[in-house]
Amino acid sequence: MQFIINGTARSADVDVRTSLLDLLRDHLGLPGSKKGCNQGACGACTVLVDGERINSCLALAVQYQDRAITTVEGLSDTSGLHPLQQAFIDHDGFQCGYCTPGQLCSAVGMAAEIARGVPSVVTADLGATTIALDHDELRERMSGNLCRCGAYNGIVDAIAETFAKVAA
Amino acid sequence: MTPFTYARAADAPAAVRLAEATAAAKYLGGGTNLVDLMREGIERPAALVDVTGLSRTIETRGDGSVVIGAAASNTAVAADMTIRAHYPLLARAILAGASSQIRNMATVGGNILQRTRCTYFYDDTGSRCNKRNPGQGCDAIHGFNRIHAILGSSALCVATHPSDMAVALAALDAVVHVRGAGGERTLPFVDLHRLPEAHPEIDTVLAPGELITAIELPAMSPAARSTYRKVRDRASYAFALVSVAAIVDTDGGAIRDVRLALGGVAHKPWRATKAETALRGQPATAANFRAAAEAELADAVPLRDNGFKIELARRAIVAVLGELTGVAA
């Protein structure tokens, strides 16, 4: 099977039962994406596919051939940290760090959704074409990522600071 | 997971042919439910036919109706400006379900055909379940059944249908477009899912190999107001205990037309026809809302842990009708 991971063409000879998460971690040497619940409940496995966030544990790798997949290892387009990664450090957005790669990819995907005008269940005006990333919007949109250390306040602060510029 | 073959279908006829070629084939959409069920050993298809390449367009027709390709993602439907403007209850129902990650993956067809979240259904090794293993028995009926059905259940199954989107489609009088080996057909969405009766293992009236290709939404009256309200154990990312999808069209304080559907209460999205009948042509008053809710829930049967759902459903109906008509409950 042929894949495009973090801008690089990769091939792997894997069984069709292989999840995208297991492909990344066990076959392509990219263990940044984490396996938490392995059933789509925790978000630790979140990656971006063509810029959209998904749970890679629920994805069969075979369905994602020739799509542009971005993992936490490819989040920054420089040799340094992505600004959101630095903000997580600055705001103590983690304790154990296990959920962090998923939180980071999810937040980047969320920012793209806000920029596209995708509403959420707390968006009062469904007709609005621009949506402000306020506190309630941010927490609702990040509800697919659990942090069992409870670092949510730091996570929210880091994301809000990084993506405040997309707020209308 | 048990081994399976995988094929990606180019279009709907090809998908049906591929599924016909293998007994025990399943159509694969976003996989958010099916992959999980396969990992748990509850679903064991011999073949997967990937239908995510089928139509995902959202098209408004000349008569004002809208046709949504079954491969459209949940996010794409909820974000579509036509859906947001004319079918706000559908956008709100979708956005009330799951997480952003799952809505990005999940297709319309897959959302409709997702299976119950009854914990006993999922517990392959530790529990009896007539839906998973017909004839085995049901451990939910006398077990922990706080999330289970209060309407339309049978002595064999008290599971609920988990979809939010489907509740809105039931209220909307949506039409399902289906393709099978014998060609295409349409059926009312409210007739797609079935009650458990003697065969809880069968969720819908679709024949083996039939594929949902599109959902059609009839044009909405410009005067109608609609919404979706979901009551759940936490503010986000939880299945409904009770939900209400409602469309109300009022004329000078009287209810000209109303369509109501309930989620979280039955084996299928529950169209509240008794409440609708009680309301149609009546003044929009809190007392009439309450009487309609009472009429709908009159046949509700509580289990050990879910009696609270009956009053919760009544209150949710009254509150939603009040919100849409501006009548204080």
Coordinates of C-alpha atoms in Angstrom, one line a residue:
Chain A
M1 CA 0.0 0.0 0.0
Q2 CA 1.1 3.5 -0.8
F3 CA 0.8 6.4 1.6
I4 CA 1.8 10.1 1.9
I5 CA 2.8 10.8 5.5
N6 CA 4.1 14.2 6.5
G7 CA 4.8 15.1 2.9
T8 CA 6.8 11.9 2.2
A9 CA 5.7 9.0 0.0
R10 CA 5.8 5.8 2.1
S11 CA 4.9 2.2 1.2
A12 CA 4.1 -0.7 3.5
D13 CA 3.1 -4.3 3.1
V14 CA 0.4 -4.6 5.6
D15 CA -2.8 -6.7 6.2
V16 CA -6.1 -4.9 5.3
R17 CA -7.1 -5.3 9.0
T18 CA -4.3 -2.8 10.0
S19 CA -5.6 0.5 11.4
L20 CA -4.0 3.7 10.3
L21 CA -2.8 4.1 13.9
D22 CA -1.0 0.7 13.9
L23 CA 0.4 1.5 10.4
L24 CA 2.0 4.7 11.7
R25 CA 3.3 3.3 15.0
D26 CA 4.2 -0.3 14.2
H27 CA 5.1 -0.2 10.5
L28 CA 6.3 3.3 9.7
G29 CA 8.3 4.2 12.8
L30 CA 6.1 7.1 13.8
P31 CA 5.1 6.4 17.4
G32 CA 4.0 10.0 18.1
S33 CA 0.3 9.2 17.6
K34 CA -0.9 7.4 20.7
K35 CA -3.1 4.4 21.3
G36 CA -5.4 5.2 24.3
C37 CA -8.8 3.6 24.1
N38 CA -8.5 2.2 20.6
Q39 CA -12.2 2.7 20.1
G40 CA -12.6 6.4 19.2
A41 CA -13.4 7.7 22.7
C42 CA -10.2 9.4 23.8
G43 CA -8.7 11.2 20.8
A44 CA -5.1 10.3 21.6
C45 CA -4.7 8.9 18.1
T46 CA -5.9 12.0 16.3
V47 CA -4.1 12.8 13.0
L48 CA -4.9 15.0 10.0
V49 CA -6.0 13.7 6.7
D50 CA -6.0 16.3 3.9
G51 CA -6.1 18.8 6.8
E52 CA -9.1 17.2 8.6
R53 CA -8.8 15.6 12.0
I54 CA -9.8 12.0 12.4
N55 CA -9.3 9.1 14.9
S56 CA -6.7 7.0 13.3
C57 CA -7.6 4.0 15.6
L58 CA -11.0 3.7 13.8
A59 CA -9.5 4.1 10.4
L60 CA -8.5 1.1 8.3
A61 CA -5.2 2.1 6.7
V62 CA -6.3 0.7 3.4
Q63 CA -8.9 3.4 3.1
Y64 CA -6.3 6.2 3.4
Q65 CA -3.9 5.4 0.6
D66 CA -2.7 8.4 -1.4
R67 CA -4.3 10.9 1.1
A68 CA -2.1 13.5 2.7
I69 CA -1.7 12.4 6.3
T70 CA -0.1 14.6 9.0
T71 CA 1.0 13.3 12.3
V72 CA 2.4 15.2 15.3
E73 CA 5.9 14.4 13.9
G74 CA 5.0 16.5 10.8
L75 CA 3.0 19.3 12.4
S76 CA 5.8 21.8 12.3
D77 CA 7.0 22.9 8.9
T78 CA 10.3 24.0 10.3
S79 CA 13.0 22.1 12.3
G80 CA 11.6 23.7 15.5
L81 CA 8.3 23.4 17.3
H82 CA 5.0 24.3 15.9
P83 CA 3.7 27.5 17.7
L84 CA 1.0 25.4 19.3
Q85 CA 3.6 23.0 20.7
Q86 CA 5.5 25.9 22.3
A87 CA 2.2 27.3 23.7
F88 CA 1.5 23.9 25.4
I89 CA 4.9 24.1 27.1
D90 CA 4.3 27.8 28.1
H91 CA 0.8 27.0 29.5
D92 CA 1.5 23.6 31.1
G93 CA -0.9 22.0 28.7
F94 CA 0.1 18.5 29.8
Q95 CA 1.3 16.5 32.7
C96 CA 2.1 12.9 31.5
G97 CA 2.0 14.0 27.9
Y98 CA 0.2 10.9 26.5
C99 CA -2.8 12.8 25.1
T100 CA -0.7 15.7 23.8
P101 CA 0.0 14.6 20.2
G102 CA -3.7 14.0 19.7
Q103 CA -4.6 17.3 21.4
L104 CA -2.1 19.1 19.1
C105 CA -3.3 17.6 15.9
S106 CA -6.9 18.0 16.9
A107 CA -6.4 21.7 17.7
V108 CA -4.8 22.3 14.3
G109 CA -7.7 20.6 12.6
M110 CA -10.1 22.6 14.7
A111 CA -8.5 25.9 13.7
A112 CA -9.0 24.9 10.1
E113 CA -12.7 24.1 10.7
I114 CA -13.2 27.5 12.4
A115 CA -11.5 29.2 9.4
R116 CA -13.9 27.3 7.1
G117 CA -16.9 28.4 9.1
V118 CA -17.9 24.9 10.3
P119 CA -20.4 25.5 13.1
S120 CA -20.6 23.5 16.4
V121 CA -23.5 22.6 18.6
V122 CA -22.9 25.7 20.8
T123 CA -22.9 28.1 17.8
A124 CA -25.9 30.2 18.4
D125 CA -26.3 31.5 14.8
L126 CA -26.1 28.7 12.2
G127 CA -26.2 31.3 9.5
A128 CA -23.0 33.0 10.6
T129 CA -20.1 32.7 8.1
T130 CA -17.5 33.6 10.7
I131 CA -17.4 32.0 14.1
A132 CA -15.4 33.4 17.0
L133 CA -13.3 30.8 18.9
D134 CA -14.6 31.8 22.4
H135 CA -14.2 29.6 25.5
D136 CA -17.4 27.6 25.0
E137 CA -16.7 27.0 21.3
L138 CA -13.1 25.9 22.1
R139 CA -14.1 23.4 24.8
E140 CA -17.0 22.0 22.7
R141 CA -14.8 21.5 19.7
M142 CA -12.0 19.8 21.7
S143 CA -14.4 17.4 23.5
G144 CA -13.1 14.5 21.4
N145 CA -9.8 14.7 23.2
L146 CA -9.6 13.5 26.8
C147 CA -6.8 14.4 29.2
R148 CA -6.9 12.1 32.2
C149 CA -4.3 14.3 34.0
G150 CA -6.9 17.1 33.8
A151 CA -4.6 19.6 32.2
Y152 CA -7.6 21.1 30.4
N153 CA -7.1 24.7 31.6
G154 CA -3.6 24.8 30.2
I155 CA -4.7 23.1 27.0
V156 CA -7.5 25.7 26.5
D157 CA -5.1 28.6 27.2
A158 CA -2.5 27.3 24.8
I159 CA -5.0 26.8 22.0
A160 CA -6.7 30.1 22.6
E161 CA -3.4 32.0 22.5
T162 CA -2.2 30.2 19.4
F163 CA -5.4 30.5 17.4
A164 CA -6.8 33.8 18.8
K165 CA -6.0 35.3 15.4
V166 CA -8.6 33.2 13.7
A167 CA -11.3 34.5 16.0
A168 CA -13.6 36.9 14.2
Chain B
M1 CA -10.6 -9.1 13.6
T2 CA -11.4 -12.0 11.5
P3 CA -9.9 -11.8 8.0
F4 CA -11.8 -10.1 5.2
T5 CA -11.3 -9.0 1.7
Y6 CA -11.4 -5.3 0.8
A7 CA -12.6 -3.6 -2.4
R8 CA -13.3 0.0 -3.2
A9 CA -16.4 0.7 -5.3
A10 CA -16.3 3.3 -8.0
D11 CA -20.1 3.9 -8.0
A12 CA -23.3 2.5 -6.5
P13 CA -23.9 -0.2 -9.1
A14 CA -20.4 -1.4 -8.7
A15 CA -20.7 -1.5 -4.9
V16 CA -23.9 -3.6 -5.2
R17 CA -22.1 -6.0 -7.6
L18 CA -19.1 -6.3 -5.3
A19 CA -21.3 -7.0 -2.3
E20 CA -23.3 -9.6 -4.2
A21 CA -20.1 -11.4 -5.1
T22 CA -19.4 -12.4 -1.5
A23 CA -21.8 -13.7 1.1
A24 CA -21.5 -11.8 4.4
A25 CA -20.2 -8.7 2.7
K26 CA -20.6 -5.3 4.5
Y27 CA -20.5 -1.8 3.1
L28 CA -17.8 0.3 4.7
G29 CA -18.3 4.0 5.2
G30 CA -16.1 6.0 7.6
G31 CA -15.7 2.9 9.8
T32 CA -16.3 4.7 13.1
N33 CA -18.8 2.0 14.2
L34 CA -18.1 -1.0 11.9
V35 CA -14.3 -1.1 12.5
D36 CA -14.9 -1.0 16.3
L37 CA -17.5 -3.8 16.1
M38 CA -15.2 -5.9 14.0
R39 CA -12.4 -5.4 16.4
E40 CA -14.7 -6.5 19.2
G41 CA -15.7 -9.6 17.2
I42 CA -19.3 -8.6 17.0
E43 CA -19.3 -8.0 13.3
R44 CA -17.4 -10.6 11.2
P45 CA -17.8 -9.7 7.5
A46 CA -16.0 -11.8 5.0
A47 CA -15.7 -8.8 2.7
L48 CA -15.8 -5.1 3.0
V49 CA -17.0 -2.9 0.1
D50 CA -15.7 0.6 0.6
V51 CA -18.5 3.0 -0.4
T52 CA -16.8 6.3 0.6
G53 CA -16.1 7.0 -3.1
L54 CA -19.8 7.2 -3.9
S55 CA -21.8 10.4 -4.2
R56 CA -21.3 13.0 -1.5
T57 CA -23.0 15.9 -3.2
I58 CA -25.7 18.0 -1.5
E59 CA -28.0 19.2 -4.2
T60 CA -31.1 21.4 -4.1
R61 CA -33.7 20.5 -6.7
G62 CA -36.2 22.7 -8.5
D63 CA -39.0 21.9 -6.1
G64 CA -36.9 23.0 -3.1
S65 CA -36.1 19.5 -1.9
V66 CA -32.5 18.6 -1.1
V67 CA -30.7 15.3 -2.0
I68 CA -27.7 14.3 0.1
G69 CA -25.3 11.7 -1.3
A70 CA -24.9 8.9 1.3
A71 CA -21.1 9.2 1.3
A72 CA -21.2 12.9 2.4
S73 CA -19.5 13.2 5.8
N74 CA -21.5 14.3 8.8
T75 CA -19.4 17.4 9.0
A76 CA -20.0 18.3 5.4
V77 CA -23.8 18.1 5.9
A78 CA -23.8 20.1 9.1
A79 CA -21.5 22.8 7.5
D80 CA -23.5 23.1 4.3
M81 CA -25.2 26.5 4.1
T82 CA -28.4 25.2 2.6
I83 CA -28.8 22.7 5.4
R84 CA -28.0 25.3 8.0
A85 CA -30.5 27.8 6.5
H86 CA -33.4 25.5 5.7
Y87 CA -32.9 22.4 7.9
P88 CA -31.3 23.8 11.1
L89 CA -32.6 20.8 13.1
L90 CA -30.5 18.5 10.9
A91 CA -27.4 20.5 11.3
R92 CA -27.9 20.8 15.1
A93 CA -28.7 17.1 15.4
I94 CA -25.5 16.1 13.6
L95 CA -23.4 18.6 15.6
A96 CA -24.8 17.2 18.8
G97 CA -23.5 13.8 18.0
A98 CA -20.0 12.3 18.6
S99 CA -16.8 14.4 18.3
S100 CA -15.4 16.5 15.5
Q101 CA -13.0 13.7 14.6
I102 CA -15.8 11.2 14.2
R103 CA -18.1 13.6 12.3
N104 CA -15.3 14.2 9.9
M105 CA -15.0 10.4 9.2
A106 CA -18.6 9.3 9.4
T107 CA -20.8 9.2 6.4
V108 CA -24.5 9.9 6.2
G109 CA -25.3 6.3 5.2
G110 CA -23.1 4.9 8.0
N111 CA -24.6 7.2 10.6
I112 CA -28.0 5.9 9.8
L113 CA -26.9 2.2 9.9
Q114 CA -24.8 2.4 13.1
R115 CA -25.7 -0.2 15.6
T116 CA -26.9 0.2 19.2
R117 CA -24.6 1.3 22.0
C118 CA -26.2 -1.1 24.5
T119 CA -23.3 -2.2 26.7
Y120 CA -24.5 -5.8 26.7
F121 CA -24.5 -5.9 22.9
Y122 CA -20.8 -4.9 23.0
D123 CA -19.9 -7.4 25.7
D124 CA -19.3 -10.4 23.5
T125 CA -17.7 -12.6 26.1
G126 CA -19.6 -11.7 29.2
S127 CA -23.2 -11.0 28.4
R128 CA -26.2 -12.5 26.7
C129 CA -27.7 -10.5 23.8
N130 CA -30.5 -11.4 21.4
K131 CA -29.3 -8.7 19.0
R132 CA -25.8 -10.1 18.8
N133 CA -26.6 -13.8 19.2
P134 CA -30.3 -14.4 18.4
G135 CA -32.0 -16.6 20.9
Q136 CA -29.3 -16.2 23.5
G137 CA -31.4 -14.0 25.9
C138 CA -31.1 -10.4 27.0
D139 CA -29.1 -9.3 30.1
A140 CA -30.2 -5.7 29.7
I141 CA -33.8 -6.2 30.5
H142 CA -33.0 -7.0 34.2
G143 CA -29.6 -5.5 34.2
F144 CA -28.2 -1.9 34.2
N145 CA -30.6 -0.4 31.8
R146 CA -30.5 3.3 32.5
I147 CA -29.8 4.1 28.8
H148 CA -32.4 1.7 27.4
A149 CA -35.7 2.0 25.7
I150 CA -39.1 3.1 27.2
L151 CA -41.1 2.8 24.0
G152 CA -41.6 0.0 21.4
S153 CA -39.3 -2.6 23.0
S154 CA -40.0 -6.3 23.1
A155 CA -39.4 -9.1 25.6
L156 CA -36.3 -9.9 23.6
C157 CA -34.6 -6.5 23.3
V158 CA -34.7 -3.0 25.0
A159 CA -31.8 -1.5 23.0
T160 CA -32.0 2.1 21.6
H161 CA -30.8 3.5 18.3
P162 CA -27.9 5.8 19.1
S163 CA -28.0 8.3 16.2
D164 CA -28.9 12.0 16.6
M165 CA -29.0 12.7 12.9
A166 CA -31.6 10.0 12.4
V167 CA -34.0 11.6 14.8
A168 CA -33.9 14.8 12.8
L169 CA -34.4 12.8 9.5
A170 CA -37.4 11.1 11.1
A171 CA -39.0 14.4 11.9
L172 CA -38.2 15.8 8.4
D173 CA -40.1 13.1 6.6
A174 CA -36.9 12.2 4.8
V175 CA -36.9 9.7 2.0
V176 CA -34.2 7.0 1.7
H177 CA -32.8 6.1 -1.8
V178 CA -31.7 2.5 -1.9
R179 CA -30.0 0.3 -4.5
G180 CA -29.9 -3.4 -4.5
A181 CA -29.5 -6.3 -6.9
G182 CA -33.0 -5.7 -8.2
G183 CA -32.5 -2.0 -8.9
E184 CA -33.4 1.2 -7.1
R185 CA -36.2 2.0 -4.7
T186 CA -37.2 4.6 -2.2
L187 CA -38.8 4.3 1.1
P188 CA -39.8 6.7 3.9
F189 CA -37.0 7.2 6.4
V190 CA -39.5 6.5 9.3
D191 CA -40.0 3.0 7.8
L192 CA -36.3 2.2 7.4
H193 CA -35.6 1.1 11.0
R194 CA -37.7 -1.5 12.7
L195 CA -38.8 -2.3 16.2
P196 CA -37.2 -5.3 17.8
E197 CA -40.3 -7.5 18.1
A198 CA -39.2 -11.2 17.6
H199 CA -36.0 -10.3 15.6
P200 CA -33.9 -7.7 17.4
E201 CA -30.9 -8.9 15.3
I202 CA -32.4 -7.1 12.3
D203 CA -32.1 -3.3 12.6
T204 CA -33.7 -2.2 9.3
V205 CA -36.0 -3.4 6.5
L206 CA -33.1 -3.3 4.0
A207 CA -32.6 -6.6 2.2
P208 CA -29.1 -8.1 2.4
G209 CA -26.9 -6.3 -0.1
E210 CA -29.1 -3.2 -0.4
L211 CA -27.1 0.0 -0.2
I212 CA -28.3 3.5 0.9
T213 CA -27.3 5.8 -1.9
A214 CA -28.9 9.1 -0.9
I215 CA -31.2 10.8 1.5
E216 CA -33.9 13.2 0.2
L217 CA -35.2 16.0 2.3
P218 CA -38.6 17.5 1.3
A219 CA -38.8 21.2 0.9
M220 CA -39.4 23.0 4.2
S221 CA -42.2 25.5 4.7
P222 CA -40.6 28.9 4.9
A223 CA -42.8 29.6 7.9
A224 CA -41.7 26.5 9.8
R225 CA -39.3 26.7 12.8
S226 CA -37.2 23.7 13.8
T227 CA -34.6 22.6 16.3
Y228 CA -33.0 19.7 18.0
R229 CA -32.5 19.4 21.7
K230 CA -30.4 16.6 23.3
V231 CA -30.3 15.7 27.0
R232 CA -27.3 13.7 28.0
D233 CA -25.1 13.0 31.0
R234 CA -22.3 15.4 30.1
A235 CA -22.3 18.6 28.0
S236 CA -20.5 17.1 25.0
Y237 CA -19.5 13.8 23.4
A238 CA -22.2 11.6 24.9
F239 CA -25.1 9.6 23.6
A240 CA -28.6 11.0 24.2
L241 CA -30.6 10.0 27.2
V242 CA -33.5 11.7 25.5
S243 CA -33.6 14.0 22.5
V244 CA -36.3 15.8 20.6
A245 CA -36.3 16.9 16.9
A246 CA -39.2 19.3 16.2
I247 CA -40.6 21.3 13.3
V248 CA -43.5 23.7 14.1
D249 CA -45.5 25.9 11.8
T250 CA -47.8 28.2 13.6
D251 CA -50.6 30.5 12.3
G252 CA -51.8 33.2 14.6
G253 CA -51.2 31.3 17.8
A254 CA -52.5 28.0 16.4
I255 CA -50.4 25.1 15.4
R256 CA -50.9 24.6 11.7
D257 CA -48.4 21.8 11.4
V258 CA -46.0 20.0 13.7
R259 CA -43.6 17.1 13.3
L260 CA -41.8 15.6 16.3
A261 CA -39.4 12.8 16.8
L262 CA -37.7 11.4 19.9
G263 CA -34.2 9.9 20.3
G264 CA -32.8 7.7 23.0
V265 CA -36.1 6.2 23.8
A266 CA -36.6 3.3 21.3
H267 CA -35.1 0.8 19.0
K268 CA -35.6 3.3 16.2
P269 CA -35.9 7.0 15.8
W270 CA -39.3 7.5 17.4
R271 CA -41.8 9.6 15.4
A272 CA -44.2 11.1 18.0
T273 CA -47.4 10.8 15.9
K274 CA -49.7 10.8 18.9
A275 CA -48.3 14.1 20.1
E276 CA -48.5 15.5 16.6
T277 CA -52.2 14.5 16.3
A278 CA -52.9 16.1 19.7
L279 CA -51.3 19.4 18.7
R280 CA -52.4 19.9 15.1
G281 CA -54.9 22.7 14.8
Q282 CA -54.8 23.5 18.5
P283 CA -53.7 26.7 20.2
A284 CA -50.0 26.8 21.0
T285 CA -50.2 26.7 24.8
A286 CA -48.1 25.2 27.5
A287 CA -51.1 23.1 28.6
N288 CA -51.6 21.7 25.1
F289 CA -47.8 20.9 24.8
R290 CA -48.0 19.0 28.1
A291 CA -51.1 17.1 27.1
A292 CA -49.5 16.2 23.8
A293 CA -46.4 14.9 25.6
E294 CA -48.5 12.9 28.0
A295 CA -50.3 11.3 25.0
E296 CA -47.1 10.3 23.4
L297 CA -45.6 8.8 26.6
A298 CA -48.8 7.1 27.7
D299 CA -47.6 3.8 26.5
A300 CA -44.0 4.2 27.9
V301 CA -42.8 1.2 30.0
P302 CA -40.0 1.9 32.4
L303 CA -37.3 -0.6 33.2
R304 CA -35.5 -0.8 36.5
D305 CA -33.2 2.1 35.9
N306 CA -34.7 4.3 33.2
G307 CA -38.1 5.5 34.6
F308 CA -36.7 9.0 34.7
K309 CA -36.7 9.1 30.9
I310 CA -40.5 9.2 30.8
E311 CA -40.7 12.5 32.6
L312 CA -37.5 13.7 30.9
A313 CA -39.0 13.1 27.5
R314 CA -42.3 14.9 28.5
R315 CA -40.3 17.9 29.7
A316 CA -38.0 18.0 26.7
I317 CA -41.0 18.0 24.3
V318 CA -42.7 20.8 26.2
A319 CA -39.5 22.8 26.4
V320 CA -38.8 22.4 22.7
L321 CA -42.3 23.3 21.6
G322 CA -42.2 26.4 23.9
E323 CA -38.9 27.4 22.4
L324 CA -40.2 27.2 18.8
T325 CA -43.5 28.9 19.4
G326 CA -42.3 31.5 22.0
V327 CA -44.9 30.2 24.5
A328 CA -43.5 30.1 28.0
A329 CA -43.6 26.6 29.4

